[in-house]
Coordinates of C-alpha atoms and ligand atoms in Angstrom, one line a residue:
M1 CA 17.8 95.1 78.8
P2 CA 18.6 92.1 81.0
E3 CA 18.2 92.7 84.7
I4 CA 21.6 93.3 86.4
D5 CA 22.1 91.4 89.7
T6 CA 25.4 92.7 90.8
G7 CA 24.8 90.9 94.1
R8 CA 25.7 87.5 92.5
W9 CA 29.2 87.0 91.1
A10 CA 32.3 84.9 91.7
I11 CA 36.0 85.3 90.8
I12 CA 39.1 83.2 91.2
V13 CA 42.7 83.9 90.1
H14 CA 45.9 81.8 90.1
G15 CA 49.6 82.7 90.1
G16 CA 50.9 79.5 88.6
A17 CA 51.6 75.8 89.4
K18 CA 55.1 75.7 90.7
D19 CA 57.4 75.5 93.8
I20 CA 57.0 78.7 95.8
P21 CA 60.0 79.5 98.0
P22 CA 58.8 80.0 101.6
Q23 CA 60.1 83.7 101.6
L24 CA 57.8 84.4 98.5
E25 CA 54.6 82.8 99.8
A26 CA 53.2 86.0 101.4
R27 CA 54.0 87.9 98.2
H28 CA 52.1 85.3 96.1
R29 CA 49.1 85.5 98.4
Q30 CA 49.2 89.3 98.4
G31 CA 49.5 89.4 94.6
C32 CA 46.5 87.1 94.2
L33 CA 44.4 89.1 96.7
M34 CA 45.2 92.4 94.8
A35 CA 44.1 90.8 91.5
V36 CA 40.9 89.5 93.1
E37 CA 40.1 92.9 94.5
A38 CA 40.7 94.6 91.1
G39 CA 38.1 92.2 89.6
V40 CA 35.7 92.5 92.6
R41 CA 35.7 96.3 92.2
I42 CA 34.5 95.9 88.6
L43 CA 31.9 93.3 89.4
T44 CA 30.3 95.2 92.3
E45 CA 29.9 98.2 90.0
G46 CA 28.0 96.1 87.5
G47 CA 31.0 95.4 85.1
S48 CA 31.3 92.4 82.9
A49 CA 33.1 89.1 83.5
I50 CA 35.5 90.0 80.6
Q51 CA 36.3 93.4 82.2
A52 CA 36.8 91.8 85.6
A53 CA 39.1 89.1 84.2
Q54 CA 41.1 91.6 82.2
A55 CA 41.6 93.8 85.3
A56 CA 42.6 90.9 87.5
V57 CA 45.1 89.5 84.9
R58 CA 46.6 93.0 84.4
V59 CA 47.5 93.1 88.1
L60 CA 49.1 89.7 87.9
E61 CA 51.0 90.7 84.7
D62 CA 52.3 93.8 86.4
D63 CA 53.6 91.9 89.5
P64 CA 57.1 90.6 88.9
V65 CA 56.6 87.7 91.3
F66 CA 54.4 86.0 88.6
N67 CA 55.6 84.7 85.3
A68 CA 53.5 86.8 83.0
G69 CA 53.9 90.3 81.4
H70 CA 56.5 92.2 83.5
G71 CA 58.8 89.6 85.2
S72 CA 58.4 86.9 82.6
V73 CA 61.0 84.2 82.4
K74 CA 63.5 84.1 79.4
N75 CA 63.7 81.6 76.6
A76 CA 66.9 79.9 75.5
D77 CA 68.0 83.1 73.6
G78 CA 67.5 85.2 76.7
D79 CA 64.4 86.8 75.3
I80 CA 61.0 87.2 76.8
E81 CA 58.0 85.9 74.7
C82 CA 54.6 86.2 76.2
D83 CA 51.3 84.4 75.5
A84 CA 47.8 85.4 76.7
A85 CA 44.2 84.6 75.9
I86 CA 40.7 85.4 77.0
M87 CA 37.4 83.6 76.3
D88 CA 33.9 85.0 76.5
G89 CA 31.4 82.3 77.6
S90 CA 28.4 84.3 76.3
D91 CA 29.3 83.8 72.6
L92 CA 32.4 81.5 72.8
S93 CA 34.6 84.3 71.3
V94 CA 38.3 84.0 72.0
G95 CA 41.1 86.5 71.7
A96 CA 44.7 85.2 71.9
V97 CA 48.2 86.4 71.3
A98 CA 51.5 84.4 71.4
A99 CA 55.2 85.0 71.3
V100 CA 54.8 88.7 71.8
R101 CA 57.8 90.8 73.0
R102 CA 56.6 94.3 72.9
I103 CA 53.1 94.4 74.5
R104 CA 53.2 95.7 78.1
N105 CA 50.0 93.8 79.1
P106 CA 49.4 90.9 76.7
I107 CA 45.9 90.4 78.1
D108 CA 44.9 93.8 76.7
A109 CA 45.8 92.6 73.2
A110 CA 43.8 89.4 73.7
V111 CA 40.8 91.4 74.8
A112 CA 41.1 93.7 71.8
L113 CA 41.0 90.7 69.6
L114 CA 37.8 89.3 71.1
S115 CA 35.6 91.3 68.8
D116 CA 37.6 90.2 65.7
K117 CA 37.0 87.0 63.6
T118 CA 40.7 86.1 64.1
V119 CA 41.3 84.1 67.2
L120 CA 45.1 83.9 67.6
L121 CA 47.8 86.3 66.4
V122 CA 51.5 85.7 67.0
A123 CA 54.7 87.7 67.2
E124 CA 55.0 90.9 65.1
G125 CA 51.5 90.4 63.6
A126 CA 50.1 90.5 67.1
E127 CA 52.1 93.6 68.0
R128 CA 51.0 95.4 64.8
F129 CA 47.4 94.6 65.7
A130 CA 47.9 95.8 69.3
R131 CA 49.4 99.1 68.1
A132 CA 46.5 99.6 65.6
R133 CA 44.0 99.1 68.5
G134 CA 45.7 101.5 70.9
V135 CA 47.1 98.8 73.2
A136 CA 50.2 100.0 75.1
L137 CA 53.5 98.7 73.6
C138 CA 56.9 98.7 75.3
E139 CA 60.5 97.8 74.7
P140 CA 61.3 94.1 75.2
K141 CA 63.6 95.1 78.1
D142 CA 60.7 96.7 79.9
L143 CA 59.2 93.2 80.5
Q144 CA 62.3 92.2 82.4
A145 CA 62.2 92.5 86.2
V146 CA 65.5 93.4 87.8
P147 CA 66.3 91.3 89.7
Q148 CA 64.0 88.7 88.4
A149 CA 61.7 88.1 91.3
C150 CA 60.3 84.9 90.0
D151 CA 62.1 81.6 90.2
A152 CA 63.1 79.6 87.1
G153 CA 60.4 77.3 85.9
C154 CA 57.5 79.4 87.3
D155 CA 54.3 79.3 85.3
T156 CA 51.2 81.0 84.0
V157 CA 48.6 83.3 85.7
G158 CA 44.9 83.1 85.1
C159 CA 41.4 84.1 86.1
V160 CA 37.8 82.8 85.9
V161 CA 34.8 85.0 86.5
I162 CA 31.0 84.7 86.5
D163 CA 29.3 88.1 86.6
G164 CA 25.8 89.4 87.6
Y165 CA 24.4 88.6 84.1
G166 CA 25.5 84.9 84.4
D167 CA 28.2 85.6 81.8
V168 CA 31.5 83.6 82.3
A169 CA 35.0 84.6 81.2
A170 CA 38.3 82.7 81.5
A171 CA 41.8 84.2 80.9
T172 CA 45.4 83.2 80.9
S173 CA 48.8 85.0 80.6
T174 CA 52.3 83.6 80.7
G175 CA 55.9 84.1 79.9
G176 CA 56.1 80.4 79.0
L177 CA 58.7 78.0 80.2
D178 CA 62.1 79.1 81.5
G179 CA 64.8 78.4 78.8
A180 CA 62.3 77.2 76.2
R181 CA 63.1 77.0 72.5
P182 CA 62.5 80.4 70.9
G183 CA 59.1 80.5 69.3
R184 CA 57.7 77.7 71.5
V185 CA 54.0 78.3 72.4
G186 CA 52.3 76.4 75.2
D187 CA 48.7 75.8 76.3
S188 CA 47.9 79.3 77.6
P189 CA 46.7 80.9 74.4
L190 CA 44.9 77.8 73.1
P191 CA 41.2 77.5 73.9
G192 CA 40.2 74.0 75.1
C193 CA 43.8 73.6 76.3
G194 CA 44.8 76.3 78.8
L195 CA 41.4 77.9 79.2
S196 CA 37.7 77.6 78.4
A197 CA 34.4 79.4 79.2
E198 CA 30.8 78.7 78.3
N199 CA 27.7 80.2 79.8
G200 CA 25.5 77.6 81.5
V201 CA 28.6 75.4 82.2
G202 CA 31.3 77.5 83.7
G203 CA 34.9 78.3 83.1
V204 CA 38.5 77.0 83.8
S205 CA 42.0 78.4 83.6
L206 CA 45.0 76.2 83.8
S207 CA 48.7 76.4 84.6
G208 CA 51.4 73.8 84.2
E209 CA 53.4 71.9 81.5
G210 CA 51.9 73.3 78.4
E211 CA 52.7 70.4 76.1
A212 CA 51.0 67.9 78.4
I213 CA 48.0 70.2 78.8
I214 CA 47.7 70.5 75.0
R215 CA 48.0 66.8 74.4
T216 CA 45.3 66.0 76.8
G217 CA 43.0 68.9 75.8
M218 CA 42.7 69.5 79.5
A219 CA 40.4 72.5 79.6
H220 CA 38.0 70.9 77.2
C221 CA 38.0 67.6 79.2
L222 CA 37.3 69.6 82.4
M223 CA 34.5 71.6 80.8
R224 CA 32.7 68.5 79.5
A225 CA 33.0 66.9 83.0
L226 CA 31.7 70.2 84.5
E227 CA 28.4 69.7 82.7
F228 CA 27.5 66.9 85.0
N229 CA 29.8 67.3 88.0
T230 CA 30.8 69.6 90.7
P231 CA 33.9 71.8 90.0
G232 CA 36.0 69.6 92.2
D233 CA 35.0 66.4 90.5
A234 CA 35.4 67.9 87.1
A235 CA 38.9 69.0 87.9
K236 CA 39.6 65.5 89.2
A237 CA 38.5 64.0 85.9
A238 CA 40.8 66.4 84.0
F239 CA 43.8 65.5 86.3
E240 CA 43.1 61.8 85.8
R241 CA 43.4 62.4 82.0
L242 CA 46.6 64.4 82.5
A243 CA 48.1 61.5 84.5
R244 CA 48.1 59.5 81.2
V245 CA 51.0 61.7 80.0
G246 CA 52.4 62.6 83.5
A247 CA 52.8 66.3 84.2
E248 CA 52.4 69.0 86.8
A249 CA 49.4 71.4 86.5
G250 CA 47.0 73.6 88.4
A251 CA 43.3 74.4 87.6
I252 CA 40.9 77.0 88.8
V253 CA 37.2 76.4 88.1
I254 CA 33.8 78.2 88.6
D255 CA 30.6 76.5 87.5
A256 CA 27.4 78.1 86.2
E257 CA 26.0 78.3 89.8
G258 CA 29.1 80.2 91.0
R259 CA 30.6 77.3 92.8
I260 CA 34.4 77.6 93.1
D261 CA 37.1 75.0 93.3
W262 CA 40.7 74.5 92.5
M263 CA 43.2 71.6 92.2
H264 CA 46.9 71.1 91.6
N265 CA 49.4 68.3 91.5
S266 CA 52.4 70.7 91.6
R267 CA 53.8 71.3 95.1
D268 CA 52.3 74.9 95.2
F269 CA 49.7 76.9 93.4
A270 CA 48.9 80.4 94.5
V271 CA 45.1 81.1 94.3
G272 CA 42.8 83.9 95.4
Y273 CA 39.0 84.0 95.2
A274 CA 35.9 85.8 96.3
R275 CA 32.2 85.7 95.8
H276 CA 29.2 87.9 96.5
D277 CA 28.7 86.0 99.8
M278 CA 32.4 85.4 100.6
A279 CA 35.3 87.7 101.4
A280 CA 38.5 87.5 99.4
R281 CA 41.0 84.9 100.5
A282 CA 44.2 83.5 99.2
F283 CA 46.3 80.4 99.6
T284 CA 49.5 78.8 98.2
R285 CA 48.3 75.1 98.5
R286 CA 44.8 73.5 98.2
E287 CA 45.3 71.7 101.5
Q288 CA 45.3 75.1 103.3
D289 CA 41.8 76.0 101.9
P290 CA 38.9 74.8 104.1
G291 CA 36.6 75.3 101.1
E292 CA 34.3 78.0 99.8
T293 CA 31.8 77.8 102.7
A294 CA 34.3 78.7 105.4
Ligands
LIG521 N1 51.5 76.7 80.9 C1 52.3 77.6 80.3 C2 53.1 77.1 79.2 O1 53.4 75.9 79.2 O2 53.6 77.9 78.4

């Protein structure tokens, strides 16, 4: 059995790259803190990075202020279609679902798929799989928040964790883009695009304009830069590539040493993080954050 060092871990979550109205800033910080705390509880009890990331994303999915799970934005037909994914850096397994309408917490279906050879299931096929695995289903209307607490155009949630074993996990969940074409799928459920995790390197979870993130393979680009750079410099390299197609995005990163950083070119990007040696904290813009040593 590997020795468990629950004293060394790190977790970061985000609530989407977007414009946050001033009256909703505190709610975004609070939501991120609650998600971080859900993950921290698991990590300090010796739980895995996957378990912590799932717990944190569930909290964000359940909070209608974020565009994921309950409170997701509607597509052009007025329907909610959710995407979610999780990647295990210990064996590079990925579970992902897309365009699901009846899964209360899409991240749960993604986690259930981790142990399966299939990487990505969509729509009814994903819902049938979720039902077969005991994942809670719901009626499509149950994903609607009344009134919708999230502004139009708001984006994905995500999480990156390194646990006491040195295992890394990255996760995403989203309701997609407001008013999108029905059936449209963005970057969030696609490994190498919206997320990536690899033990010995680190992990990343992204938010932003999915088509641009897919075209630039942004998570893959960031991970390759992370092999030789700090999280901040690796994020910078990925944003330089994104600039070739011009789009707004946000990135959260943890490297194999547990160093944390985040970056965005959107006006706002709600983020919360904590580490074994650092209390939980949350911000809505990178410029507010004095850095992980503060
Ligand atoms: N980043 C979420 C999406 O484009 O669907």
